[in-house]
Coordinates of C-alpha atoms in Angstrom, one line a residue:
X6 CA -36.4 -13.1 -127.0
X7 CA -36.6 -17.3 -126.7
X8 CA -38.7 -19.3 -124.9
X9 CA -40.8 -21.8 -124.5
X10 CA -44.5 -22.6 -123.6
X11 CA -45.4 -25.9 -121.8
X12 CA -48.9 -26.9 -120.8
X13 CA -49.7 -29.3 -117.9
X14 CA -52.2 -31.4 -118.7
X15 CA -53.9 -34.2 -116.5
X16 CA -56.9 -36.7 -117.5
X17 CA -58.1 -37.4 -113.9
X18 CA -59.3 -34.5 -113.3
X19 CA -61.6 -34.8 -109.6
X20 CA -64.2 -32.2 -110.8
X21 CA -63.6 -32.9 -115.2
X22 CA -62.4 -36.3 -115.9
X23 CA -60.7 -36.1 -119.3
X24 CA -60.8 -32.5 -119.5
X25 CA -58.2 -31.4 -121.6
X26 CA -59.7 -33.7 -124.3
X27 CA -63.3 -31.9 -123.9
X28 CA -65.1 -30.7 -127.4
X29 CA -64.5 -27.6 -127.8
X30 CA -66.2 -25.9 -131.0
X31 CA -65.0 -28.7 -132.8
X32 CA -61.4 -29.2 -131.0
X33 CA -60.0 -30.5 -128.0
X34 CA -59.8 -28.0 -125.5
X35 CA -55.8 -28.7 -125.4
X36 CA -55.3 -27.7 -128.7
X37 CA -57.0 -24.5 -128.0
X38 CA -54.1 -23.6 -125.4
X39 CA -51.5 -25.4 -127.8
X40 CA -52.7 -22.0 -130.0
X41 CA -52.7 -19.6 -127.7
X42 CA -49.1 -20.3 -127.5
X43 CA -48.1 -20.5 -131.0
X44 CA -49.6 -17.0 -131.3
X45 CA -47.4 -15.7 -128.4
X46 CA -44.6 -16.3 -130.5
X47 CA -42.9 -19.0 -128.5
X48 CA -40.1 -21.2 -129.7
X49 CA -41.5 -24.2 -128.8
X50 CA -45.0 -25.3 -127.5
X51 CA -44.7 -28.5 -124.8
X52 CA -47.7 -30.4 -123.3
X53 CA -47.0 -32.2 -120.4
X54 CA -48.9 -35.3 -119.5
X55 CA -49.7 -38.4 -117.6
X56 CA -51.9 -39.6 -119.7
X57 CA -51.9 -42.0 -123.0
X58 CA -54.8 -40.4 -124.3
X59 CA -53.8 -37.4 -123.9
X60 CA -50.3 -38.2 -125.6
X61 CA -52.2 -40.0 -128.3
X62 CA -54.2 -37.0 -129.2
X63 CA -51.0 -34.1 -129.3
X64 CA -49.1 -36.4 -131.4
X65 CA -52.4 -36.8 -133.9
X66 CA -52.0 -32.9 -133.8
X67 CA -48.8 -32.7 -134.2
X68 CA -48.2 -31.2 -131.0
X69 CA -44.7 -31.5 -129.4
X70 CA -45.7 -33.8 -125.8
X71 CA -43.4 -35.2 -122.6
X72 CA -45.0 -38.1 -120.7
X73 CA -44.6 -37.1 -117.0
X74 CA -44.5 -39.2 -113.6
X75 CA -48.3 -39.6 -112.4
X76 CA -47.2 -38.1 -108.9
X77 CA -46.5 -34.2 -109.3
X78 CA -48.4 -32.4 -106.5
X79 CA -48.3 -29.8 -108.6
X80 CA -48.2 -28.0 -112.2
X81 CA -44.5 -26.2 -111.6
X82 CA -43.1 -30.1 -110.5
X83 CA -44.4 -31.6 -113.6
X84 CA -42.8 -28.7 -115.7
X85 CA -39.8 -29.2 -112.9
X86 CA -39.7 -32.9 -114.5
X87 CA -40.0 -31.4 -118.0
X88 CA -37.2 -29.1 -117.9
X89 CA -35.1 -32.6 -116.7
X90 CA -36.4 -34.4 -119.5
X91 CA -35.4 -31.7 -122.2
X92 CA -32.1 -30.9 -120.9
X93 CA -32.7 -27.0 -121.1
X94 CA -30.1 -24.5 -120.1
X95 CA -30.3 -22.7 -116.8
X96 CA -31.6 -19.8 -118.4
X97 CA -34.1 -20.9 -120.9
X98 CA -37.3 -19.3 -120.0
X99 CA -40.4 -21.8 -119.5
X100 CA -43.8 -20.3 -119.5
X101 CA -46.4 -22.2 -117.8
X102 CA -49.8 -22.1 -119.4
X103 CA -52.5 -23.8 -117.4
X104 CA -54.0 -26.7 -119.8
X105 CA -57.7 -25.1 -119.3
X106 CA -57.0 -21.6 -120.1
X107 CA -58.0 -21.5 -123.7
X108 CA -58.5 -18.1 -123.7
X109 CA -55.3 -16.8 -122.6
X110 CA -54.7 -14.1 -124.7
X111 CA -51.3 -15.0 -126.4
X112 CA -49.8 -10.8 -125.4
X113 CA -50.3 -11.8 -121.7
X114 CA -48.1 -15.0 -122.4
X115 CA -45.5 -13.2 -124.1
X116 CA -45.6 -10.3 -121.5
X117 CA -44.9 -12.7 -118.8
X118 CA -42.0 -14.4 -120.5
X119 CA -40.7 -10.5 -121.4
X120 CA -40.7 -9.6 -117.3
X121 CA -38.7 -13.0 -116.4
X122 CA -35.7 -11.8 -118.9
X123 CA -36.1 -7.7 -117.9
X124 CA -35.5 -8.9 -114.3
X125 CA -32.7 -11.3 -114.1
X126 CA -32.5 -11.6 -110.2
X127 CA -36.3 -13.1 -110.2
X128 CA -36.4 -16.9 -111.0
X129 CA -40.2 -16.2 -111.3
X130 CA -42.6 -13.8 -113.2
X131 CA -46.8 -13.7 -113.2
X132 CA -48.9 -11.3 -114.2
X133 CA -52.1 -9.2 -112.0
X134 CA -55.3 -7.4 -113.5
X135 CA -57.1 -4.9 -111.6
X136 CA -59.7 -6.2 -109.7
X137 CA -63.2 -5.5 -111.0
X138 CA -65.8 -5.6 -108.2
X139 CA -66.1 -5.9 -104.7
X140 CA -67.4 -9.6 -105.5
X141 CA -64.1 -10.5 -107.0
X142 CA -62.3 -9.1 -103.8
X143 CA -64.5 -11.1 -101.4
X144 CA -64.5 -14.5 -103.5
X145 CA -61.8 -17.2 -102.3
X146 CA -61.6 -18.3 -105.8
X147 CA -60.3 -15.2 -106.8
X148 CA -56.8 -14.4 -105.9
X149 CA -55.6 -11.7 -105.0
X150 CA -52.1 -10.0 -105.2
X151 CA -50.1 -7.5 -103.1
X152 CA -47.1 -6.0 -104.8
X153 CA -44.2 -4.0 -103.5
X154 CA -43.1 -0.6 -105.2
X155 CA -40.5 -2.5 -107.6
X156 CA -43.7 -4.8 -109.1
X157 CA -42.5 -8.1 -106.9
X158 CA -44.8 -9.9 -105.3
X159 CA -45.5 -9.4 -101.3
X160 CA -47.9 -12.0 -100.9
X161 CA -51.0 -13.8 -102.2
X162 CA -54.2 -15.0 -100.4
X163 CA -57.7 -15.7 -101.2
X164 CA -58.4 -13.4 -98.5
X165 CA -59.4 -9.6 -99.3
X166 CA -56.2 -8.3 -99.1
X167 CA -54.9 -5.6 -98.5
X168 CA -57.9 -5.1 -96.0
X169 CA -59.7 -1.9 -95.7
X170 CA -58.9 -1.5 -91.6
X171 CA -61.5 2.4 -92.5
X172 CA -64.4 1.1 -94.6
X173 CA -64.6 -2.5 -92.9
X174 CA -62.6 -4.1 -95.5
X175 CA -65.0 -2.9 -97.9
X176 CA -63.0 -0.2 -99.7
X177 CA -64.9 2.3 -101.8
X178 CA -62.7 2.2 -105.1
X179 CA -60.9 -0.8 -106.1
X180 CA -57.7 1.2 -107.5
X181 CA -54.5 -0.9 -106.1
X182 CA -56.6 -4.1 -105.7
X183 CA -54.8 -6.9 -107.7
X184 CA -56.2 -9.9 -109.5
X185 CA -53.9 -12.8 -109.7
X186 CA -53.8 -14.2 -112.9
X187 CA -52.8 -18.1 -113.0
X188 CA -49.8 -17.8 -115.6
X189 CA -46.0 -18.1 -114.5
X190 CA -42.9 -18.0 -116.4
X191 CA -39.7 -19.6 -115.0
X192 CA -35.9 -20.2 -115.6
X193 CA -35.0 -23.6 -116.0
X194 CA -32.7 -23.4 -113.0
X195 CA -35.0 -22.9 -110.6
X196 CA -37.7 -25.3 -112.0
X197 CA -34.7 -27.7 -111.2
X198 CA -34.9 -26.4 -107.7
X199 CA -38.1 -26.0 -107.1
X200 CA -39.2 -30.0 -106.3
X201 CA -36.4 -29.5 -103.8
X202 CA -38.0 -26.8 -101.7
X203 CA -40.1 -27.6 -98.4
X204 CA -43.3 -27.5 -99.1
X205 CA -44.6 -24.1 -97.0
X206 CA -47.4 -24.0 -94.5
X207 CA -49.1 -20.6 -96.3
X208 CA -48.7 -22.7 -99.2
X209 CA -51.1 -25.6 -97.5
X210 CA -53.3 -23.1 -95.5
X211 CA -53.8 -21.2 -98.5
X212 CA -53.7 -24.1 -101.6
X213 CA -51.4 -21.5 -103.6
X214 CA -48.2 -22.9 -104.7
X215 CA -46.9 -19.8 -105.5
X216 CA -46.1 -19.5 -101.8
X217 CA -43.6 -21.5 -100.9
X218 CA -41.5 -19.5 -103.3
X219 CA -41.6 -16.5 -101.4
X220 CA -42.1 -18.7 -98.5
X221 CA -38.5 -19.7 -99.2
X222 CA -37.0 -15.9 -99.3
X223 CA -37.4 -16.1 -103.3
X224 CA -39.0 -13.4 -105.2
X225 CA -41.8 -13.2 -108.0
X226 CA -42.4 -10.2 -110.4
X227 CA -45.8 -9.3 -110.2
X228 CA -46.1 -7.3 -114.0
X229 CA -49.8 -6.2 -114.5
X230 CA -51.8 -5.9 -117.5
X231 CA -55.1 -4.5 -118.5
X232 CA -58.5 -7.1 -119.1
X233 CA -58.7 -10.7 -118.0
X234 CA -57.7 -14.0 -119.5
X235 CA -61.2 -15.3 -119.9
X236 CA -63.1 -17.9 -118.4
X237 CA -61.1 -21.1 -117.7
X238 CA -62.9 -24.7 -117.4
X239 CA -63.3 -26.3 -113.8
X240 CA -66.5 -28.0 -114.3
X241 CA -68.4 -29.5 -117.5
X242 CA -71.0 -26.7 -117.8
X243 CA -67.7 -23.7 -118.2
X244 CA -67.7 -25.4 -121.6
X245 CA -70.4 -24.0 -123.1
X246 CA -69.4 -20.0 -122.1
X247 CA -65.8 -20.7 -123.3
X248 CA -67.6 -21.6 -126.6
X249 CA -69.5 -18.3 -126.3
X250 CA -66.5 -16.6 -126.2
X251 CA -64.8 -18.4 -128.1
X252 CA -67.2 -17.8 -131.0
X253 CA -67.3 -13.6 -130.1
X254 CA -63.4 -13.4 -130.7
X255 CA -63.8 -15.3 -134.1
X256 CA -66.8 -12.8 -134.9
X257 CA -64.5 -9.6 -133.8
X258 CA -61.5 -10.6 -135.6
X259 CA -64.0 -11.6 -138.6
X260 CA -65.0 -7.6 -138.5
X261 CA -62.1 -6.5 -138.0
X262 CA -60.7 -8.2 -140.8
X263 CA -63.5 -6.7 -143.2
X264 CA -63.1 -3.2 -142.2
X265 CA -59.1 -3.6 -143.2
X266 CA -60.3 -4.3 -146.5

């Protein structure tokens, strides 16, 4: 199947100014995620900036790039702005790839775009991982995902949901505890919409965007894969561990490579 991958990527970052221009074992961190989604097989690869510099650099890379509005609250209005900008059909399928996910392993991109077309009545797909450890579950960073028996999304909260009412919410397995993991896929159509919808009050009380669309009676498919997407860069000092891993997944496919021979 089509579609497309676009990347939102700002320079004034609060916590990383500049971030998605970053050294990153000898690239910018932008072209790392530019990668990750020419290996999933998408028909086009989009970053979507503010930012001169960061326009400046994609076209150096030859790197498709749409200059946004500096105003987008969000990620999904800057791609809302994107899909404008591009004229795409109602049903193209848009895959948002966060611009500091440089280890998002290209299968989980095209598995996300896969569920969107398998469930035509969704205008929204994402992707959960089992949750690992009981830290995970009580960390507000990590967030977690409740699913109904069709795979759609119930809810998500940084809260330790569902809570264990018998053990205190602290269950004693982790089986049907859901990661959320920060990659959605989209119909053009309702990327149109979605600058149009009320902003929701669980969306504000929570900082999840991803609310207001089920906030709004809409639904997400919640598909779920095994492993993680890897460490993503908030701060400075998450560079140097994405370049650890970053140099172990160049060693493994190095071995693997030799052992084909």
């Amino acid at each position: 199947m089509s579609f497309l991958v676009v990347i939102p990527a700002r320079y004034a970052s609060t916590r990383f100014p500049g971030k998605p221009l970053a050294d990153l074992a000898g690239w910018p961190m932008i072209r790392h995620v530019v990668e990750r989604g020419r290996e999933s097989g998408a028909e086009r690869v989009i970053v979507a900036t503010d930012d001169a510099r960061i326009e400046s650099t994609c076209h150096d890379l030859g790197v498709e790039v749409v200059r946004t509005r500096a105003d987008h609250p969000s990620g999904t209005d800057r791609l809302a702005e994107v899909a404008g900008q591009l004229g795409l059909d109602d049903d193209a399928v848009v895959v948002n790839v966060q611009g500091d996910e440089p280890l998002m392993p290209p299968a989980f991109i095209r598995q996300v775009a896969d569920a969107l077309a398998q469930n035509p009545e969704t205008p929204v797909a994402t992707l959960v991982t089992p949750l690992q450890s009981l830290d995970e579950l009580r960390n507000p960073n990590v967030v977690k995902a409740v699913r109904d028996r069709s795979g759609h999304a119930l809810y998500f909260s940084r809260a330790p949901i569902p809570w264990d009412r018998d053990h205190g919410g602290t269950p004693d397995h982790l089986a049907g505890w859901w990661r959320h993991l920060g990659i959605y896929a989209y119909r053009a159509a309702f990327l149109r919409r979605y600058p149009e919808l009320e902003p929701a009050p669980i969306e504000e009380t929570e900082s999840l965007e991803q609310l207001r669309v089920l906030w709004h009676g809409l639904r997400i498919h919640a598909g779920t894969v095994d492993g993680d997407a890897g460490p993503g860069v908030d701060r400075p000092e998450d560079l140097e561990r994405v370049r650890q891993h970053l140099l172990d997944r160049t060693a493994q496919r190095s071995e693997e490579g030799s052992g084909n021979e």
